Tab-separated table of C-alpha atoms in Angstrom:
chain	number	residue	atom	x	y	z
A	1	MET	CA	86.943	26.324	172.314
A	2	GLN	CA	86.630	24.204	169.159
A	3	ASN	CA	83.501	25.637	168.350
A	4	THR	CA	85.549	28.747	168.167
A	5	LYS	CA	88.113	27.323	166.415
A	6	ALA	CA	84.791	25.959	163.251
A	7	PHE	CA	84.050	29.711	163.183
A	8	ASN	CA	87.388	30.828	161.861
A	9	ILE	CA	88.305	29.022	159.654
A	10	PHE	CA	84.645	29.198	157.808
A	11	VAL	CA	85.746	32.916	157.914
A	12	SER	CA	89.311	32.242	156.185
A	13	LEU	CA	87.178	30.005	153.249
A	14	LYS	CA	84.977	32.200	152.850
A	15	PRO	CA	85.171	33.680	149.281
A	16	GLU	CA	85.930	36.551	148.387
A	17	TYR	CA	84.296	39.429	145.782
A	18	THR	CA	85.804	39.596	142.326
A	19	MET	CA	84.869	41.779	139.891
A	20	THR	CA	83.227	40.661	136.379
A	21	PHE	CA	84.942	41.915	132.798
A	22	GLU	CA	83.370	40.217	130.485
A	23	TYR	CA	80.414	38.619	129.563
A	24	LYS	CA	78.593	36.157	126.547
A	25	THR	CA	76.897	37.310	123.422
A	26	ILE	CA	76.583	36.352	119.777
A	27	GLU	CA	79.240	37.194	116.991
A	28	LYS	CA	76.741	37.879	115.027
A	29	PRO	CA	73.038	38.696	113.521
A	30	ILE	CA	71.096	35.138	112.385
A	31	GLU	CA	68.176	36.283	110.653
A	32	ASN	CA	65.284	33.880	108.385
A	33	THR	CA	65.529	30.621	111.072
A	34	LEU	CA	62.046	28.372	110.414
A	35	LEU	CA	59.864	26.582	112.548
A	36	LYS	CA	56.389	25.435	110.623
A	37	GLU	CA	53.798	24.475	113.130
A	38	LYS	CA	50.180	24.076	112.005
A	39	GLY	CA	50.800	26.554	109.350
A	40	SER	CA	51.926	29.172	111.304
A	41	LYS	CA	55.795	29.743	110.397
A	42	PHE	CA	57.810	31.600	112.915
A	43	ILE	CA	60.636	32.960	111.622
A	44	GLY	CA	64.064	33.751	113.908
A	45	PHE	CA	66.200	36.238	114.483
A	46	ALA	CA	68.732	37.475	116.567
A	47	PHE	CA	71.428	40.860	117.050
A	48	PRO	CA	74.120	41.946	119.293
A	49	VAL	CA	73.611	45.149	120.663
A	50	THR	CA	75.335	47.402	122.946
A	51	HIS	CA	72.670	51.369	123.091
A	52	GLU	CA	68.796	50.808	122.570
A	53	ARG	CA	69.614	53.058	119.476
A	54	GLU	CA	70.972	49.261	117.719
A	55	LEU	CA	68.030	47.445	119.754
A	56	LYS	CA	65.586	49.813	118.347
A	57	ASN	CA	67.088	49.559	113.670
A	58	ALA	CA	67.358	46.683	115.185
A	59	LEU	CA	63.153	46.117	115.534
A	60	GLU	CA	62.641	48.270	112.433
A	61	LYS	CA	64.078	46.810	110.015
A	62	ILE	CA	62.267	43.186	111.273
A	63	ARG	CA	59.559	45.076	110.689
A	64	GLU	CA	59.630	47.032	108.443
A	65	GLU	CA	60.610	43.296	106.095
A	66	HIS	CA	57.255	41.896	107.942
A	67	PRO	CA	55.003	44.156	107.851
A	68	LYS	CA	51.638	41.362	107.420
A	69	ALA	CA	52.909	39.413	109.720
A	70	THR	CA	50.909	38.893	113.037
A	71	HIS	CA	52.789	39.324	115.662
A	72	HIS	CA	56.986	40.547	116.033
A	73	CYS	CA	57.037	38.668	119.499
A	74	TYR	CA	60.960	40.001	120.949
A	75	ALA	CA	63.410	39.805	123.772
A	76	PHE	CA	66.412	41.169	125.447
A	77	ARG	CA	68.945	41.576	127.214
A	78	MET	CA	71.920	44.219	127.431
A	79	GLY	CA	74.362	45.000	130.650
A	80	LEU	CA	76.479	42.856	132.090
A	81	ASN	CA	74.258	40.929	134.050
A	82	GLY	CA	72.030	41.304	132.551
A	83	GLU	CA	70.029	43.863	133.906
A	84	ASN	CA	68.473	46.173	131.403
A	85	TYR	CA	65.330	43.510	129.782
A	86	ARG	CA	62.083	43.180	128.597
A	87	ALA	CA	60.226	40.889	126.823
A	88	ASN	CA	57.071	41.557	124.722
A	89	ASP	CA	54.208	39.084	123.505
A	90	ASP	CA	53.445	41.699	120.939
A	91	GLY	CA	49.040	40.819	120.944
A	92	GLU	CA	49.680	36.815	121.877
A	93	PRO	CA	47.829	36.062	124.880
A	94	SER	CA	50.160	37.043	128.207
A	95	GLY	CA	53.070	34.831	129.137
A	96	SER	CA	52.839	32.516	125.385
A	97	ALA	CA	56.143	34.939	123.316
A	98	GLY	CA	57.972	37.367	124.624
A	99	LEU	CA	59.012	35.414	127.962
A	100	PRO	CA	59.979	31.860	126.508
A	101	ILE	CA	62.054	33.257	123.844
A	102	TYR	CA	63.754	35.364	127.510
A	103	ASN	CA	64.378	32.343	128.869
A	104	GLN	CA	66.592	30.581	125.792
A	105	LEU	CA	68.331	34.248	126.691
A	106	LEU	CA	68.453	32.865	130.515
A	107	ALA	CA	69.597	29.232	129.493
A	108	ASN	CA	72.265	30.312	127.212
A	109	GLU	CA	73.846	33.110	129.976
A	110	VAL	CA	73.503	35.702	127.038
A	111	THR	CA	73.939	39.750	127.226
A	112	ASN	CA	73.548	42.164	124.826
A	113	ILE	CA	71.848	40.416	122.568
A	114	LEU	CA	67.307	41.153	121.198
A	115	VAL	CA	66.098	37.947	119.744
A	116	ILE	CA	62.841	38.583	117.203
A	117	VAL	CA	60.394	36.304	116.785
A	118	VAL	CA	58.208	36.478	113.046
A	119	ARG	CA	54.537	34.737	113.368
A	120	TYR	CA	52.369	34.365	110.362
A	121	TYR	CA	49.433	32.852	111.478
A	122	GLY	CA	48.387	29.751	109.143
A	123	GLY	CA	44.531	29.901	110.343
A	124	THR	CA	44.547	27.019	113.485
A	125	LYS	CA	44.877	28.622	116.934
A	126	LEU	CA	48.378	26.793	119.072
A	127	GLY	CA	46.433	27.673	122.206
A	128	VAL	CA	48.217	28.492	125.104
A	129	SER	CA	50.769	25.657	126.334
A	130	GLY	CA	51.276	24.712	121.784
A	131	LEU	CA	52.221	29.539	121.455
A	132	VAL	CA	54.920	28.854	124.326
A	133	LYS	CA	56.294	25.474	122.695
A	134	ALA	CA	56.419	27.539	119.176
A	135	TYR	CA	58.508	30.535	120.576
A	136	LYS	CA	60.354	28.663	122.373
A	137	GLU	CA	61.481	26.560	119.684
A	138	SER	CA	62.084	29.048	117.132
A	139	ALA	CA	64.308	31.147	120.210
A	140	LYS	CA	66.449	28.242	120.285
A	141	VAL	CA	66.982	26.876	116.819
A	142	THR	CA	68.084	30.805	115.991
A	143	LEU	CA	71.083	30.349	118.993
A	144	GLU	CA	72.098	27.485	118.311
A	145	GLU	CA	72.678	28.808	114.656
A	146	ALA	CA	74.804	32.079	116.605
A	147	GLN	CA	78.236	31.693	117.658
A	148	ILE	CA	78.166	32.322	121.724
A	149	ILE	CA	81.403	34.077	122.326
A	150	THR	CA	82.888	35.818	125.092
A	151	ARG	CA	83.685	39.303	125.078
A	152	GLU	CA	85.746	41.843	127.731
A	153	LEU	CA	84.302	44.849	129.254
A	154	GLU	CA	86.506	47.962	127.490
A	155	THR	CA	87.085	51.154	129.121
A	156	GLU	CA	88.086	54.849	126.722
A	157	VAL	CA	90.894	57.672	128.474
A	158	GLU	CA	92.124	60.791	127.468
A	159	ILE	CA	95.176	61.628	128.146
A	160	GLN	CA	97.668	64.863	128.443
A	161	PHE	CA	100.607	65.279	128.325
A	162	ASN	CA	104.147	67.318	126.726
A	163	PHE	CA	105.108	67.030	123.278
A	164	ASN	CA	108.433	65.069	124.786
A	165	GLN	CA	106.611	62.696	126.873
A	166	GLN	CA	105.058	60.543	123.228
A	167	ASN	CA	107.634	57.505	123.381
A	168	THR	CA	106.767	57.381	126.888
A	169	ILE	CA	102.695	57.596	126.540
A	170	PHE	CA	102.833	54.948	123.700
A	171	THR	CA	105.157	52.673	124.976
A	172	LEU	CA	102.574	52.461	128.656
A	173	LEU	CA	99.875	52.214	126.167
A	174	SER	CA	101.249	49.185	123.907
A	175	LYS	CA	102.155	47.467	127.461
A	176	PHE	CA	98.489	47.550	128.214
A	177	ASP	CA	97.330	46.649	124.533
A	178	ALA	CA	95.451	49.578	124.580
A	179	LYS	CA	94.304	51.175	120.435
A	180	VAL	CA	94.696	54.712	119.944
A	181	LEU	CA	91.199	55.947	119.004
A	182	ASN	CA	92.183	59.794	118.405
A	183	PHE	CA	95.736	61.467	119.196
A	184	ASP	CA	96.403	65.541	118.394
A	185	ALA	CA	100.252	66.322	118.516
A	186	ASN	CA	100.683	69.885	119.735
A	187	GLU	CA	102.796	71.004	122.570
A	188	ASN	CA	100.180	69.656	125.024
A	189	CYS	CA	99.130	66.593	123.342
A	190	ILE	CA	95.743	64.882	124.115
A	191	LEU	CA	95.141	61.007	123.075
A	192	THR	CA	92.328	59.247	123.226
A	193	ALA	CA	92.704	54.955	123.544
A	194	SER	CA	90.631	52.256	123.935
A	195	LEU	CA	91.019	49.703	126.555
A	196	LYS	CA	89.889	46.420	128.289
A	197	LEU	CA	88.543	47.468	131.706
A	198	ALA	CA	90.402	44.821	133.658
A	199	GLN	CA	93.833	46.955	133.100
A	200	LYS	CA	91.898	49.989	134.148
A	201	GLU	CA	93.817	50.214	137.440
A	202	ASN	CA	96.711	48.794	136.119
A	203	ILE	CA	97.083	51.987	134.072
A	204	SER	CA	95.881	54.460	136.707
A	205	GLU	CA	98.638	53.151	138.985
A	206	LYS	CA	101.203	54.038	135.836
A	207	LEU	CA	100.333	56.882	134.677
A	208	SER	CA	99.332	58.317	138.681
A	209	GLU	CA	103.411	58.315	139.049
A	210	MET	CA	104.393	60.462	135.767
A	211	GLN	CA	104.914	64.007	136.494
A	212	TYR	CA	102.687	66.590	133.647
A	213	VAL	CA	99.799	63.941	132.754
A	214	SER	CA	96.727	64.288	133.592
A	215	PHE	CA	94.062	61.823	132.531
A	216	GLU	CA	90.461	61.326	132.759
A	217	PHE	CA	87.670	57.973	131.702
A	218	ASN	CA	85.029	57.863	130.538
A	219	ASP	CA	83.671	54.580	131.476
């Protein structure tokens, strides 16, 4: 009996799964942090990115600005849990550049971010351990310059309704702090709005209760 009772207590204390609706990233780009090591210059950059297009544009921008640099090493994390990631050594010994940068992203628990460290070789070899230390420090200094913020995930919803339901729909959207992105006011209105993902279930419940209203989310 005692064992059964203990087991029941354990089950009741088991934490429930909760969905995450926010993530940590940097507020705005940080550029040109400088670290010098035995003649080599390490220049750090950090960019908030949410799409692959932004990632490529940032990389191209730095390559164009520093065409004569010896290396353009970088690491990025994208996705709510950083599930899309990469570390690139760009010709440095394997694991000596991209990985130390990536580990700083993990240490700061940030995602949707790209950090690039540009190196100009100064004539003295640093060795693998020296490179690891330099790239780690450059990424660390760059992230220390940035303001780390928490962003909430958002979703978009398209709502179709009758013209005479406008006031009701706009009142509901205001209640959930939704932002209207587009509105076609015809006999059959179509509206697109963005709102916090955490409110998706609640607003869905309210819209489902309305007559002559249809809606679809674009996650």
